[in-house]
Coordinates of C-alpha atoms and ligand atoms in Angstrom, one line a residue:
X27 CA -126.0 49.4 65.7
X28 CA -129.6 50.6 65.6
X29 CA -131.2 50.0 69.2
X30 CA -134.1 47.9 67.3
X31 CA -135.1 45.9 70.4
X32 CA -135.3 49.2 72.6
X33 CA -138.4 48.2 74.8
X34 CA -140.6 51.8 74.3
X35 CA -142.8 51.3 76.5
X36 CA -146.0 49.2 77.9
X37 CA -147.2 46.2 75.8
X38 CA -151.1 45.9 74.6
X39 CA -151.3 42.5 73.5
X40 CA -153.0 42.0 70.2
X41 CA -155.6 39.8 69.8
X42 CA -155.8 37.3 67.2
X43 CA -159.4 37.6 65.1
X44 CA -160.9 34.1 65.3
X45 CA -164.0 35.0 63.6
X46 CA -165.9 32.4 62.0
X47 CA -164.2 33.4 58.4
X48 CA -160.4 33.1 60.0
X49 CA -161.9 29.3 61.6
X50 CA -162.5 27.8 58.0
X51 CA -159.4 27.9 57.0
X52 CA -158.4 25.0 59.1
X53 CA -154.7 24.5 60.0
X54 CA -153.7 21.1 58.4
X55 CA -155.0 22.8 54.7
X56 CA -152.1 24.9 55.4
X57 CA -149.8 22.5 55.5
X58 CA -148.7 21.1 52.1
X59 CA -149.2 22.7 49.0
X60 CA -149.5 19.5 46.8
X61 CA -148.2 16.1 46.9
X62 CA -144.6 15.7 45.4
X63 CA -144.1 13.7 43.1
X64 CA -142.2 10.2 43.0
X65 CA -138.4 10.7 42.9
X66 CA -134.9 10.1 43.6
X67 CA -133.0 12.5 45.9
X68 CA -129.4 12.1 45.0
X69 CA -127.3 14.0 47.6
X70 CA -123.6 14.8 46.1
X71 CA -121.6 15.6 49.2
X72 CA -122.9 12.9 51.3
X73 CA -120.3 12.8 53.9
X74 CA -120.1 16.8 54.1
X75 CA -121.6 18.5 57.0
X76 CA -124.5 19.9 55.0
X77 CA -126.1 16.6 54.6
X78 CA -125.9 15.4 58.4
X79 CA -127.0 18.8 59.4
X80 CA -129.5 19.9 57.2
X81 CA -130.4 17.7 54.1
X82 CA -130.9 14.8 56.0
X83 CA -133.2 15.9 59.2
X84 CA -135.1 17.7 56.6
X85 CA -135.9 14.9 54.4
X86 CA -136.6 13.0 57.7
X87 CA -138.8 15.2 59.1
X88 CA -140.7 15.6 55.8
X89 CA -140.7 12.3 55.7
X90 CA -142.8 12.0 59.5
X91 CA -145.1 14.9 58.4
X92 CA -146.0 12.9 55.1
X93 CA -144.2 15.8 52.2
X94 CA -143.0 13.1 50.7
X95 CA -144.1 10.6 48.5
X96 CA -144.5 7.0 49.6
X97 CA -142.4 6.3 46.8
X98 CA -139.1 7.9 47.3
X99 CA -135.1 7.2 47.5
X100 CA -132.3 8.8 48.5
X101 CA -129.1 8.2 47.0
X102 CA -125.8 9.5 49.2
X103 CA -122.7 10.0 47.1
X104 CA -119.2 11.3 48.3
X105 CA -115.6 9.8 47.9
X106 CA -115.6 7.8 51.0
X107 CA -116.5 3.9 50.4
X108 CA -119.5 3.5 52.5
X109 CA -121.9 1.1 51.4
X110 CA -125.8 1.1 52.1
X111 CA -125.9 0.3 56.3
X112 CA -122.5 2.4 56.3
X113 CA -124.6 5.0 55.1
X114 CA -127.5 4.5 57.4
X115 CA -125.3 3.9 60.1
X116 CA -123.8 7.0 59.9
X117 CA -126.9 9.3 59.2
X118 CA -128.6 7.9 62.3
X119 CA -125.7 8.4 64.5
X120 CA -125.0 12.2 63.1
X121 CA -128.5 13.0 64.7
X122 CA -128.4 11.1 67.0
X123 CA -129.1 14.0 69.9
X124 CA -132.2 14.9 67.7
X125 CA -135.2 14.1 70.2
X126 CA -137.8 14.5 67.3
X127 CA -136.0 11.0 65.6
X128 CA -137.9 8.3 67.0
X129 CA -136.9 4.3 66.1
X130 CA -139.9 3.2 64.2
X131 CA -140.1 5.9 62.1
X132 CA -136.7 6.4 61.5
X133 CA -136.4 2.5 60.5
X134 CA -138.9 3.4 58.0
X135 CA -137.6 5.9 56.5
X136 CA -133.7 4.6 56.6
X137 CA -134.9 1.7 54.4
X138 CA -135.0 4.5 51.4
X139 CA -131.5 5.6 52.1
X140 CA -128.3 4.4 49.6
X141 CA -125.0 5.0 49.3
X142 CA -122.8 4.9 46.2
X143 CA -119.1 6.3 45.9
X144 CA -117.9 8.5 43.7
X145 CA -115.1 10.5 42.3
X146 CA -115.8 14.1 41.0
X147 CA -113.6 14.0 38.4
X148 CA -113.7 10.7 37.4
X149 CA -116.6 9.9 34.5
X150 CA -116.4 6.4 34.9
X151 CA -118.2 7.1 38.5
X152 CA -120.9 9.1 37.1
X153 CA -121.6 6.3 34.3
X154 CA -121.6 3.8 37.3
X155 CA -124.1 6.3 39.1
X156 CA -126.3 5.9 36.3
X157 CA -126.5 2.9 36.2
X158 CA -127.5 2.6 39.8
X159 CA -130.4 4.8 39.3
X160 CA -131.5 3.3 36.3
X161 CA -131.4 0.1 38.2
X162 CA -132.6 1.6 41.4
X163 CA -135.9 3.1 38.9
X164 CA -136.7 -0.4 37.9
X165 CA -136.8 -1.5 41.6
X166 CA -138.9 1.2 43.1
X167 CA -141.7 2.9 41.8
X168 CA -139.7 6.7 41.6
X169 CA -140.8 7.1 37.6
X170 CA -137.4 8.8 37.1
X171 CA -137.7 11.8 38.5
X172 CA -134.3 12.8 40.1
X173 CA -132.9 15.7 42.4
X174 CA -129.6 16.1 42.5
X175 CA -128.1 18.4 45.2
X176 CA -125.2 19.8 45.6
X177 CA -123.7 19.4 49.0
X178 CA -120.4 19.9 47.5
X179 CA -117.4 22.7 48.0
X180 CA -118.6 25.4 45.9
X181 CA -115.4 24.7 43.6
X182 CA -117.2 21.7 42.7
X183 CA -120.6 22.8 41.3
X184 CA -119.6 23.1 37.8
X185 CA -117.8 20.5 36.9
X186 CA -120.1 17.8 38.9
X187 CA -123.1 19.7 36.4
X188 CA -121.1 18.7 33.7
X189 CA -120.4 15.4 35.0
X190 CA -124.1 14.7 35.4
X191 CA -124.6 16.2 32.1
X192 CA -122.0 13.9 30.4
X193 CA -123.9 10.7 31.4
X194 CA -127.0 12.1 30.6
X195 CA -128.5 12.7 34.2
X196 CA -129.9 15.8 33.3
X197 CA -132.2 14.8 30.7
X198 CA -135.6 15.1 30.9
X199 CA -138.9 13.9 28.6
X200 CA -142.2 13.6 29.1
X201 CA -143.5 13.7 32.3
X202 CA -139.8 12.7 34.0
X203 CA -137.7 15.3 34.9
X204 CA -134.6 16.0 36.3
X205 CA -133.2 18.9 38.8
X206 CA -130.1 20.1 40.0
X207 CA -130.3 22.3 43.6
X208 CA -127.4 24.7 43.9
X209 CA -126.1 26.3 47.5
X210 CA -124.6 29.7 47.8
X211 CA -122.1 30.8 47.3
X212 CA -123.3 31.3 43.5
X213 CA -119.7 32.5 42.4
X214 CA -117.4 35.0 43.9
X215 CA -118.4 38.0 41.9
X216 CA -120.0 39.3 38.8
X217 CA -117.6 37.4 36.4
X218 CA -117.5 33.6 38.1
X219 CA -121.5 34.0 38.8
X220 CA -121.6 34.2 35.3
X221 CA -118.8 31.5 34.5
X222 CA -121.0 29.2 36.6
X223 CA -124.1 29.9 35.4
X224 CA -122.9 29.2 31.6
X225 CA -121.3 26.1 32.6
X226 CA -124.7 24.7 34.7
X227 CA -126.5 25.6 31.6
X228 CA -124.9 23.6 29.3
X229 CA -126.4 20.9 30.4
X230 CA -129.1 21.8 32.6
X231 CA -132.1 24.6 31.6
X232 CA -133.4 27.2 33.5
X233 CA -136.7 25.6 34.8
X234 CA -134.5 22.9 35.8
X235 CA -132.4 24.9 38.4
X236 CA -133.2 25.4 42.1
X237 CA -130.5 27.8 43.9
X238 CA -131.4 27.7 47.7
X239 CA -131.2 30.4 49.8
X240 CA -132.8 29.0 53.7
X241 CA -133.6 32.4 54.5
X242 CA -136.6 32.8 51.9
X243 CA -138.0 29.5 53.2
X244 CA -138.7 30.6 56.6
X245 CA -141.9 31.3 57.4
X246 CA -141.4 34.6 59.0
X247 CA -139.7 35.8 55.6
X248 CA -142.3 34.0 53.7
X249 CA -145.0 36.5 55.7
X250 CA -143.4 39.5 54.4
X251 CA -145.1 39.6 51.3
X252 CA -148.7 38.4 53.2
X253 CA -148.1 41.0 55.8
X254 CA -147.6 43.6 53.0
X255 CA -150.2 42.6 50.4
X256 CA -153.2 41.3 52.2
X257 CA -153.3 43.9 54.7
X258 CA -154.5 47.5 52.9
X259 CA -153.6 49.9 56.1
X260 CA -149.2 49.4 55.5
X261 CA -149.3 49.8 51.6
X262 CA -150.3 53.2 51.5
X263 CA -148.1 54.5 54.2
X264 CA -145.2 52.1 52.4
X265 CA -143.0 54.8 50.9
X266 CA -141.0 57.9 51.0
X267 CA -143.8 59.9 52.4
X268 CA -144.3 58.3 55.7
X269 CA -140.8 56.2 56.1
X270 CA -138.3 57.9 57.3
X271 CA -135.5 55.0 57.1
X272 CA -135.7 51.0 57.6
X273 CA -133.3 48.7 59.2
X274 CA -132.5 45.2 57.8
X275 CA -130.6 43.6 60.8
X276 CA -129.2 40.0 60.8
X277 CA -127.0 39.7 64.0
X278 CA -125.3 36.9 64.8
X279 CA -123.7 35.5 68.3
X280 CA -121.9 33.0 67.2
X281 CA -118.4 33.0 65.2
X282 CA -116.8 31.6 62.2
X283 CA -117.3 28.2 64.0
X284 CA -115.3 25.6 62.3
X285 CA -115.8 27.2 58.8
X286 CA -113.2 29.5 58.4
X287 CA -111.3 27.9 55.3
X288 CA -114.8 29.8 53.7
X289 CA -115.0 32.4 55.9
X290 CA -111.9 33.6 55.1
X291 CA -112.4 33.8 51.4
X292 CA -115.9 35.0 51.7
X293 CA -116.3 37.3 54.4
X294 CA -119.5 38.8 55.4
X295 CA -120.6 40.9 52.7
X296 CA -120.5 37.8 50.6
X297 CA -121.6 35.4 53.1
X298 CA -124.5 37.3 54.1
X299 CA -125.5 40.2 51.9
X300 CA -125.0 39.1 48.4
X301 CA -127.7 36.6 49.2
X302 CA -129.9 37.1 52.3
X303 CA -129.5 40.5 52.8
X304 CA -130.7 41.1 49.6
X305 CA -133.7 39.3 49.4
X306 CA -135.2 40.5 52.5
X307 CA -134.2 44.1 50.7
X308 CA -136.1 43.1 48.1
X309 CA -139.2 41.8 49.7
X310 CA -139.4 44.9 51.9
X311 CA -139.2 47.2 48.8
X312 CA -140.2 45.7 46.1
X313 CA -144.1 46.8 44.3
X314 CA -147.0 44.2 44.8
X315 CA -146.8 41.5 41.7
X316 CA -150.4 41.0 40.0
X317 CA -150.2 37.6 41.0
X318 CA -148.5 35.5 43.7
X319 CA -146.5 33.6 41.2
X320 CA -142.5 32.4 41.0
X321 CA -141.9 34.5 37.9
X322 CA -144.0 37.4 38.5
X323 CA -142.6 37.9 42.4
X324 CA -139.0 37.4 40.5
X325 CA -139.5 39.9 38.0
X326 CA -140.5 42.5 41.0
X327 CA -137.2 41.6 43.2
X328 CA -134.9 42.2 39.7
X329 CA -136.9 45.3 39.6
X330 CA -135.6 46.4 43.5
X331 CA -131.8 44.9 42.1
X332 CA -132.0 47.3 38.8
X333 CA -132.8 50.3 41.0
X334 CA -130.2 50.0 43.8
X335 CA -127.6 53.3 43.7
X336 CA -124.2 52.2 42.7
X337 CA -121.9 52.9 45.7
X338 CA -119.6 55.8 45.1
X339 CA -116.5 53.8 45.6
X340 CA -114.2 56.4 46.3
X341 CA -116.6 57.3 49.4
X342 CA -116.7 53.9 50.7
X343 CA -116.9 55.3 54.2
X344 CA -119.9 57.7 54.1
X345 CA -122.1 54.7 53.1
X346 CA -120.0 51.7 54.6
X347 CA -118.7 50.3 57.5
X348 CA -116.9 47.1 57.9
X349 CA -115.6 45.1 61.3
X350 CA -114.1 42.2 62.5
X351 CA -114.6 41.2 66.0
X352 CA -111.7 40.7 68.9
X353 CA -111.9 38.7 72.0
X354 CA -115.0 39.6 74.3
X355 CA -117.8 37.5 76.0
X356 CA -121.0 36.2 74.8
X357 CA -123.5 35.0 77.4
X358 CA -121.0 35.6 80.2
X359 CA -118.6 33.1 78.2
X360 CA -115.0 34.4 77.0
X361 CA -114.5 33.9 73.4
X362 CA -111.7 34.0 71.0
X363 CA -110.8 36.9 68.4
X364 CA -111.6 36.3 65.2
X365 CA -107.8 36.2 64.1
X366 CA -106.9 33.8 67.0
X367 CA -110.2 31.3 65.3
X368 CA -108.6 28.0 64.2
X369 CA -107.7 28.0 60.4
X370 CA -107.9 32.0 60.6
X371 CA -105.0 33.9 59.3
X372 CA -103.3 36.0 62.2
X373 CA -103.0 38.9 60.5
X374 CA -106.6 38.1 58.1
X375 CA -108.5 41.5 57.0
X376 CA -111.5 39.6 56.4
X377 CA -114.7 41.6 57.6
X378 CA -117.4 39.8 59.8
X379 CA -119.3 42.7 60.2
X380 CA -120.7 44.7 57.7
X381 CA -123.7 48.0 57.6
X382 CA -124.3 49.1 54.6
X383 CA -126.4 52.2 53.8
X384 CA -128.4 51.4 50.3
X385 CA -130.9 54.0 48.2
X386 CA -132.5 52.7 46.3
X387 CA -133.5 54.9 42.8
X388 CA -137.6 54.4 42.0
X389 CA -140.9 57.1 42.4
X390 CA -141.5 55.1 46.2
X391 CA -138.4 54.5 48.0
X392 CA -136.0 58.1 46.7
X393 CA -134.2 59.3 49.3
X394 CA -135.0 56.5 52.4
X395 CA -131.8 55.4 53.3
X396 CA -131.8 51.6 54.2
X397 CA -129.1 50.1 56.4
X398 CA -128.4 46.5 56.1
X399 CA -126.4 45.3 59.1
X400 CA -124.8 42.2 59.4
X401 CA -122.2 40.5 61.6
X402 CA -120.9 37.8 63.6
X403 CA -120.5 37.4 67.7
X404 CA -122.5 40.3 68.6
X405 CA -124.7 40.3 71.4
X406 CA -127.3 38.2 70.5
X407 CA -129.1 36.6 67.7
X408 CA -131.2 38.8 65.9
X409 CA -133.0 38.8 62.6
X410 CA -135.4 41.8 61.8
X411 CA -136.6 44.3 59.7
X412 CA -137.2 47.9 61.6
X413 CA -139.8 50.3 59.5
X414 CA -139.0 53.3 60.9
X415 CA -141.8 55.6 60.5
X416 CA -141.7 60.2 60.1
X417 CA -142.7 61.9 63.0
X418 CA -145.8 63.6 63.2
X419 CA -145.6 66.5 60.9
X420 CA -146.2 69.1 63.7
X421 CA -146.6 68.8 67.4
X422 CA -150.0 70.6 68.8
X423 CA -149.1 69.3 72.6
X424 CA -145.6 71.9 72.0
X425 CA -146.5 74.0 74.8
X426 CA -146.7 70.7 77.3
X427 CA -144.4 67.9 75.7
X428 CA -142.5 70.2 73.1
X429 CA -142.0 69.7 70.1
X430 CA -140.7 66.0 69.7
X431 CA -142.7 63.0 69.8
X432 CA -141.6 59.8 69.2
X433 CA -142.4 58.1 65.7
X434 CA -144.1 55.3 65.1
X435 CA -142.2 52.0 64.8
X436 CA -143.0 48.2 62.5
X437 CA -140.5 45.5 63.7
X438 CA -140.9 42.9 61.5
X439 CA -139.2 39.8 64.0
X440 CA -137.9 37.2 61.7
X441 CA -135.2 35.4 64.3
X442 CA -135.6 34.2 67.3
X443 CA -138.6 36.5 68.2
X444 CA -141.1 35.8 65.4
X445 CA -143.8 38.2 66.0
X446 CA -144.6 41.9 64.1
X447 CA -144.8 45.1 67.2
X448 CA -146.4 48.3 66.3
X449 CA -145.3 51.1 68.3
X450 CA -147.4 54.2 68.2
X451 CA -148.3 57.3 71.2
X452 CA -150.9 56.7 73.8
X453 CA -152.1 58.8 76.8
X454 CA -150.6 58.1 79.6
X455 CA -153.4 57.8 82.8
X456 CA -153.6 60.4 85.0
X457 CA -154.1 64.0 85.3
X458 CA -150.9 65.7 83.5
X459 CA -151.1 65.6 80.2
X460 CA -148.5 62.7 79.1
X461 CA -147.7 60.0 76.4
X462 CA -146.2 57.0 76.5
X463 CA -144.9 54.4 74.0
X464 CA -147.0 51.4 73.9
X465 CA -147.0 48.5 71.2
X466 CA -149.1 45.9 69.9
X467 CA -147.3 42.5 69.7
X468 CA -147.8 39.7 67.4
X469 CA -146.3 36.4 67.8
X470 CA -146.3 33.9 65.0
X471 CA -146.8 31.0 67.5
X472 CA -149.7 32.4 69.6
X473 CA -152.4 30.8 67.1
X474 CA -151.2 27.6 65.6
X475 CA -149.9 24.6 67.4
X476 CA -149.6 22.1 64.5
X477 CA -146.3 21.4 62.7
X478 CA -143.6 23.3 61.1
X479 CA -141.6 23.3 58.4
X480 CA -138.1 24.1 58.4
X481 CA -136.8 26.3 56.0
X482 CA -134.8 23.3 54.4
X483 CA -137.6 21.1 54.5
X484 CA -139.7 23.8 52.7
X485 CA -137.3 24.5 49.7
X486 CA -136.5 20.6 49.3
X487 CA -140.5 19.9 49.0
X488 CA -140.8 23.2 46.5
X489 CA -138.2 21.6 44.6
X490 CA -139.9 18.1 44.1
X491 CA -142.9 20.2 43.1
X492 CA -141.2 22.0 40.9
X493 CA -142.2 25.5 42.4
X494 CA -139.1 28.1 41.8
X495 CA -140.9 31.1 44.1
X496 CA -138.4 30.4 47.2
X497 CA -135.2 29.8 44.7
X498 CA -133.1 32.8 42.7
X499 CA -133.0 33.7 39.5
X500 CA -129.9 34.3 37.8
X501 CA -130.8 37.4 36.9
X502 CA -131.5 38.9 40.3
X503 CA -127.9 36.6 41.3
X504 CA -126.3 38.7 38.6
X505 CA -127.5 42.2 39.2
X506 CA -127.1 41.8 42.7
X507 CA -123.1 40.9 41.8
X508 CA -123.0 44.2 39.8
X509 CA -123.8 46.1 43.1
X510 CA -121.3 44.4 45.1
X511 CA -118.5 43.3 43.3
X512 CA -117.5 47.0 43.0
X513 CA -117.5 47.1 46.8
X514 CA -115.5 44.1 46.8
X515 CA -112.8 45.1 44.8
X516 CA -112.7 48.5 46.4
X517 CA -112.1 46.8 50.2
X518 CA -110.1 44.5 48.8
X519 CA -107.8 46.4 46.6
X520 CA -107.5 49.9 48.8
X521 CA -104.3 50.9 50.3
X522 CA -106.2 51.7 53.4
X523 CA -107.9 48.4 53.4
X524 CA -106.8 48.0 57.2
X525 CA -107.7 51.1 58.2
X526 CA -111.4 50.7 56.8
X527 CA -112.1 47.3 59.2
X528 CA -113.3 48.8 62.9
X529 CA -112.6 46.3 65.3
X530 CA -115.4 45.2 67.5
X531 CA -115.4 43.9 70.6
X532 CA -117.3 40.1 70.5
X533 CA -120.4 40.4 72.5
X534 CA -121.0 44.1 71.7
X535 CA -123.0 45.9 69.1
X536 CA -120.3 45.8 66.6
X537 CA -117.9 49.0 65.9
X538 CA -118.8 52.5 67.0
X539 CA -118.5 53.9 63.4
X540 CA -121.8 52.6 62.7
X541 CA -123.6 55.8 64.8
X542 CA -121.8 57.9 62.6
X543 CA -123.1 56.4 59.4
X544 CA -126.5 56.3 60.8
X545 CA -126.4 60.1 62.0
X546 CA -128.2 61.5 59.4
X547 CA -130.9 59.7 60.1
X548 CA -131.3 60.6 63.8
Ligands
BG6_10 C1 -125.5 31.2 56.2 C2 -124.2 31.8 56.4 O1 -126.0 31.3 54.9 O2 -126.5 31.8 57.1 C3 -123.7 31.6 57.9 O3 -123.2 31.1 55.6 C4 -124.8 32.2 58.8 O4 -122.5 32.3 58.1 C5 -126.1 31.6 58.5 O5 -124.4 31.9 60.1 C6 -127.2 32.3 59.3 O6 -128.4 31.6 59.1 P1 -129.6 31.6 60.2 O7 -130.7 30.9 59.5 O8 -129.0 30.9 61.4 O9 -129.9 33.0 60.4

C-alpha cells in the first residue's frame, strides 16, 4: 500500500486567516441551510441495527441542534409487535452508552417517537399503516409530508416501494410530498441496479428518491469541492501536467464484524468501491460545475463515470489486486482470519481487500493512473486522498543533491485525521547546502468549536429539504455498474479465481502484490 502517512519531514503550521472578511461569516450561519419542513419520518426496518445505530442518534441529535421542525413524528415499523413505549423503551436503551443523550431532552424528543407492526408482504399492513399516518396527520401538525426510509435487507427495497405505492404512500400534490430514502447496496450489478430502479419508479419519481451514501455527507468530503473551486492556486496545476498519480485510500482496522451474511455476498469491491470509492473519484476528478447545484455537480460526476477506461479483463492482474486477510494483530490485539469470522464460509473467496488502478479517458486526467485502495483489518483507520505531484522538471542543485528531489505532496485527510498537508522543499539551516521536506498542516477542527453534523444527520436534513446534491443519481449508479460488473464477473467466474486473492496478514498493509502494481509509478 502507498506509504501516504510517511511523516517527510518538519511541520510549519499553517495559520488560519482571521481577517476581518473570514470574521463575518459567523459560525452558527453555517449551520443549517434552511428550516425542514413539517413531516413524518417513517423508518421501515425499525428493529434492524441501522435504526439503533444510525437513524435514530441522528434524528436525535438533529433534534438537540434544532434541524428539525418543531412539528415532527417518527413512525418505527418492523415485524416485531412493539407498541409506542416498547418502541421508546427500546431506542433509549440501544444508546444508552451515548453520553451526548441527556434525559430532558431525550424525553422531548421520545414523545414524537411511534411504533406500528408490519409485515412486508402483507398489504393489509401497509393499508393499516396508512391509516395510521393519515390519523397521526390529523393529530399533529406534520401537513403530510412523509419520509420513508428504508432500513430494510436490501432484498426488501422493491417490493416494500411497491407496497407503499399500492396504498398510495407515495403520492404527492401540492405542496405535500412524499420520499422514499434508499441504502446501498443499489443492486448487485448492472442488471438488478436496473431491475430495482424500474420497480422504485413505478411508483415513486425521480425527484422523489434519495439514495444515501454517508460518505458524501461528511464534511471533509463535502470540502473537496470548496477546497478545489474556491481556491485558484490547485486548479491550474490539477491535471496531467503537474500530477503524476493520486491515491484514493480508505483503510479499515476493523473486520467483517457481525455482518458477514453481506459481506460474504458483497465483498469489498461492492461494499466499498461501487459506491464510496467512486464518489470521492469523482469529486477529485471531475471539471468545476457553473453552479454549485444537485443536478449540475451530478451531471459533472456522470461525466468522470462516462470516461473511466474499461478494465481489460483478460489482464485483471496488471491493473488489479484483490485480498483477504488471515489471523494477525490489530493494536497489539490477536484477531481472527477472515475465514475463521462467525457466519464466514471456511473455504469463502470473498475479497476484503481491493486496489484498483483506474485511467480515466478526458483532455485533463490521460495517462494519471489513480489507485483506489480499499480493505478491511489493516493497520489502522485511514481515509485520504494523496495528490501526488511531478518532480521538478530538472534539478539545478545536481552537482550537490543529484539529481532527485522529492515531489511535492496534497493529502487530502478525510478519516480520522481531518486536515489538508502540503509537502514541498525547503532549505535546510546551516552551511551545506541541504533540503528538507517540510509541510503545512491544516486541521478541520483548529478554527470552529461549534457543532457538528454527522454525516447521517446531514443527508436525513437534505432529504426533508428536499436537496438531492449529497444523494446518487441513477445514472451515475448505473455507469458506475458498467465499470464494475465486468470485474465482478471476471473474479468471480475465473478458473484462477483462488489464485488472484493475496492473503494478507490482519494488521498489516494488505498483500505485497500491491508494490508491484504501483511500480510504474515509482
Ligand atoms: C460502509 C461499509 O458503507 O462503510 C462498511 O458497508 C464500512 O463495510 C463502512 O466499514 C466504512 O464507513 P466509515 O464511515 O466508517 O469509513
Amino acid at each position: 500500500m502507498d506509504d501516504l502517512t510517511e511523516n517527510q519531514g518538519e511541520k510549519a503550521t499553517m495559520i488560519v486567516e482571521e481577517s476581518g472578511l473570514d470574521m463575518d461569516i459567523a459560525p452558527e450561519s453555517c449551520l443549517l441551510e434552511g428550516m425542514a419542513d413539517p413531516c413524518t419520518i417513517v423508518i421501515l426496518g425499525a428493529s434492524g441495527d441501522l435504526t439503533v445505530r444510525k437513524v435514530i442518534p441522528a434524528l436525535y441529535m438533529l433534534f438537540k441542534n434544532k434541524g428539525l421542525s418543531k412539528d415532527f413524528l417518527v413512525v418505527g415499523c418492523a415485524r416485531t409487535e412493539l407498541g409506542d413505549d416498547g418502541f421508546r423503551d427500546k431506542m433509549r436503551a440501544a444508546i444508552n452508552e451515548d453520553e451526548s443523550v441527556d434525559n430532558s431532552s431525550w424525553q422531548e424528543f421520545a414523545s414524537h417517537l411511534y411504533y406500528r407492526s408490519i409485515i412486508y408482504d402483507d398489504l393489509s399492513t401497509f393499508k393499516d399503516l396508512k391509516i395510521s399516518l393519515d390519523e397521526l396527520d390529523k393529530t399533529y401538525k406534520t401537513g403530510g409530508n412523509r419520509i420513508f426510509y428504508l432500513a430494510i435487507p436490501p432484498t426488501l427495497y422493491s417490493s416494500t416501494a411497491q407496497m407503499l405505492g399500492k396504498v398510495g404512500l407515495s403520492k404527492e400534490k401540492e405542496g405535500v410530498w412524499s420520499r422514499i430514502v434508499v441504502e446501498k447496496p443499489f443492486g448487485r450489478d448492472l442488471d438488478t441496479a436496473v431491475e430495482l430502479d424500474r420497480t422504485i419508479h413505478e411508483y415513486f419519481k425521480e425527484h422523489q428518491i434519495f439514495r444515501i451514501d454517508h460518505y458524501l455527507a461528511k464534511e471533509t468530503v463535502q470540502n473537496i469541492l470548496m477546497f478545489r473551486f474556491s481556491n485558484a492556486i490547485f486548479e491550474p496545476v490539477w491535471n496531467r501536467r503537474y500530477i503524476d498519480h493520486v491515491s484514493i485510500t480508505t483503510a479499515e482496522s476493523l473486520g467483517v464484524e457481525h455482518r458477514a451474511g453481506y459481506y460474504e455476498q458483497a465483498g469489498v469491491l461492492r461494499d466499498m468501491f461501487q459506491n464510496h470509492m467512486m464518489q470521492i473519484l469523482a469529486l477529485t476528478a471531475m471539471e468545476p460545475p457553473s453552479l454549485f447545484e444537485a443536478d449540475r455537480v451530478r451531471d459533472e460526476k456522470v461525466k468522470v463515470y462516462r470516461s473511466l477506461r474499461p478494465f481489460p479483463v483478460d489482464r485483471l492482474q496488471d491493473y488489479l489486486v484483490l485480498g483477504q486477510y488471515g489471523a494477525g494483530a490489530i493494536d497489539g490485539k490477536r484477531v481472527p482470519a477472515y475465514r475463521d469470522e462467525p457466519g464466514v464460509s471456511p473455504d469463502s473467496l470473498i475479497p476484503t481487500f481491493a486496489m484498483l488502478k483506474v485511467y480515466l479517458d478526458n483532455w485533463r486526467w490521460q495517462g494519471v493512473p489513480f489507485y483506489l485502495t480499499s480493505g478491511k483489518r489493516l493497520k489502522r483507520k485511514l481515509t485520504e486522498i494523496a495528490i501526488q505531484f511531478k518532480e521538478v522538471p530538472h534539478s539545478m542543485f545536481r552537482q550537490t543533491l543529484g539529481e532527485h528531489i522529492s515531489a511535492n505532496r496534497l493529502i487530502l485527510g478525510i478519516y480520522p485525521d481531518e486536515r489538508i498537508t502540503l509537502t514541498f522543499q525547503t532549505k535546510n539551516p546551516g552551511a551545506k547546502v541541504c533540503l528538507r521536506s517540510v509541510t503545512m498542516d491544516f486541521h478541520y477542527d483548529q478554527s470552529y468549536e461549534g457543532p457538528e453534523f454527522d454525516a447521517y444527520e446531514k443527508v436525513l436534513l437534505d432529504c426533508m429539504l428536499g436537496d438531492h446534491m449529497l444523494f446518487w443519481r441513477q445514472d451515475g449508479v448505473e455507469l458506475c455498474w458498467s465499470f464494475l460488473t465486468p470485474i465482478l464477473q471476471e473474479c468471480e467466474t475465473c478458473g484462477e479465481r483462488r489464485e488472484m486473492l493475496m492473503p494478507y496478514e490482519a494488521g498489516s498493509e494488505g498483500p505485497h502484490a500491491v508494490k508491484k502494481l504501483m511500480a510504474d509509478s515509482w
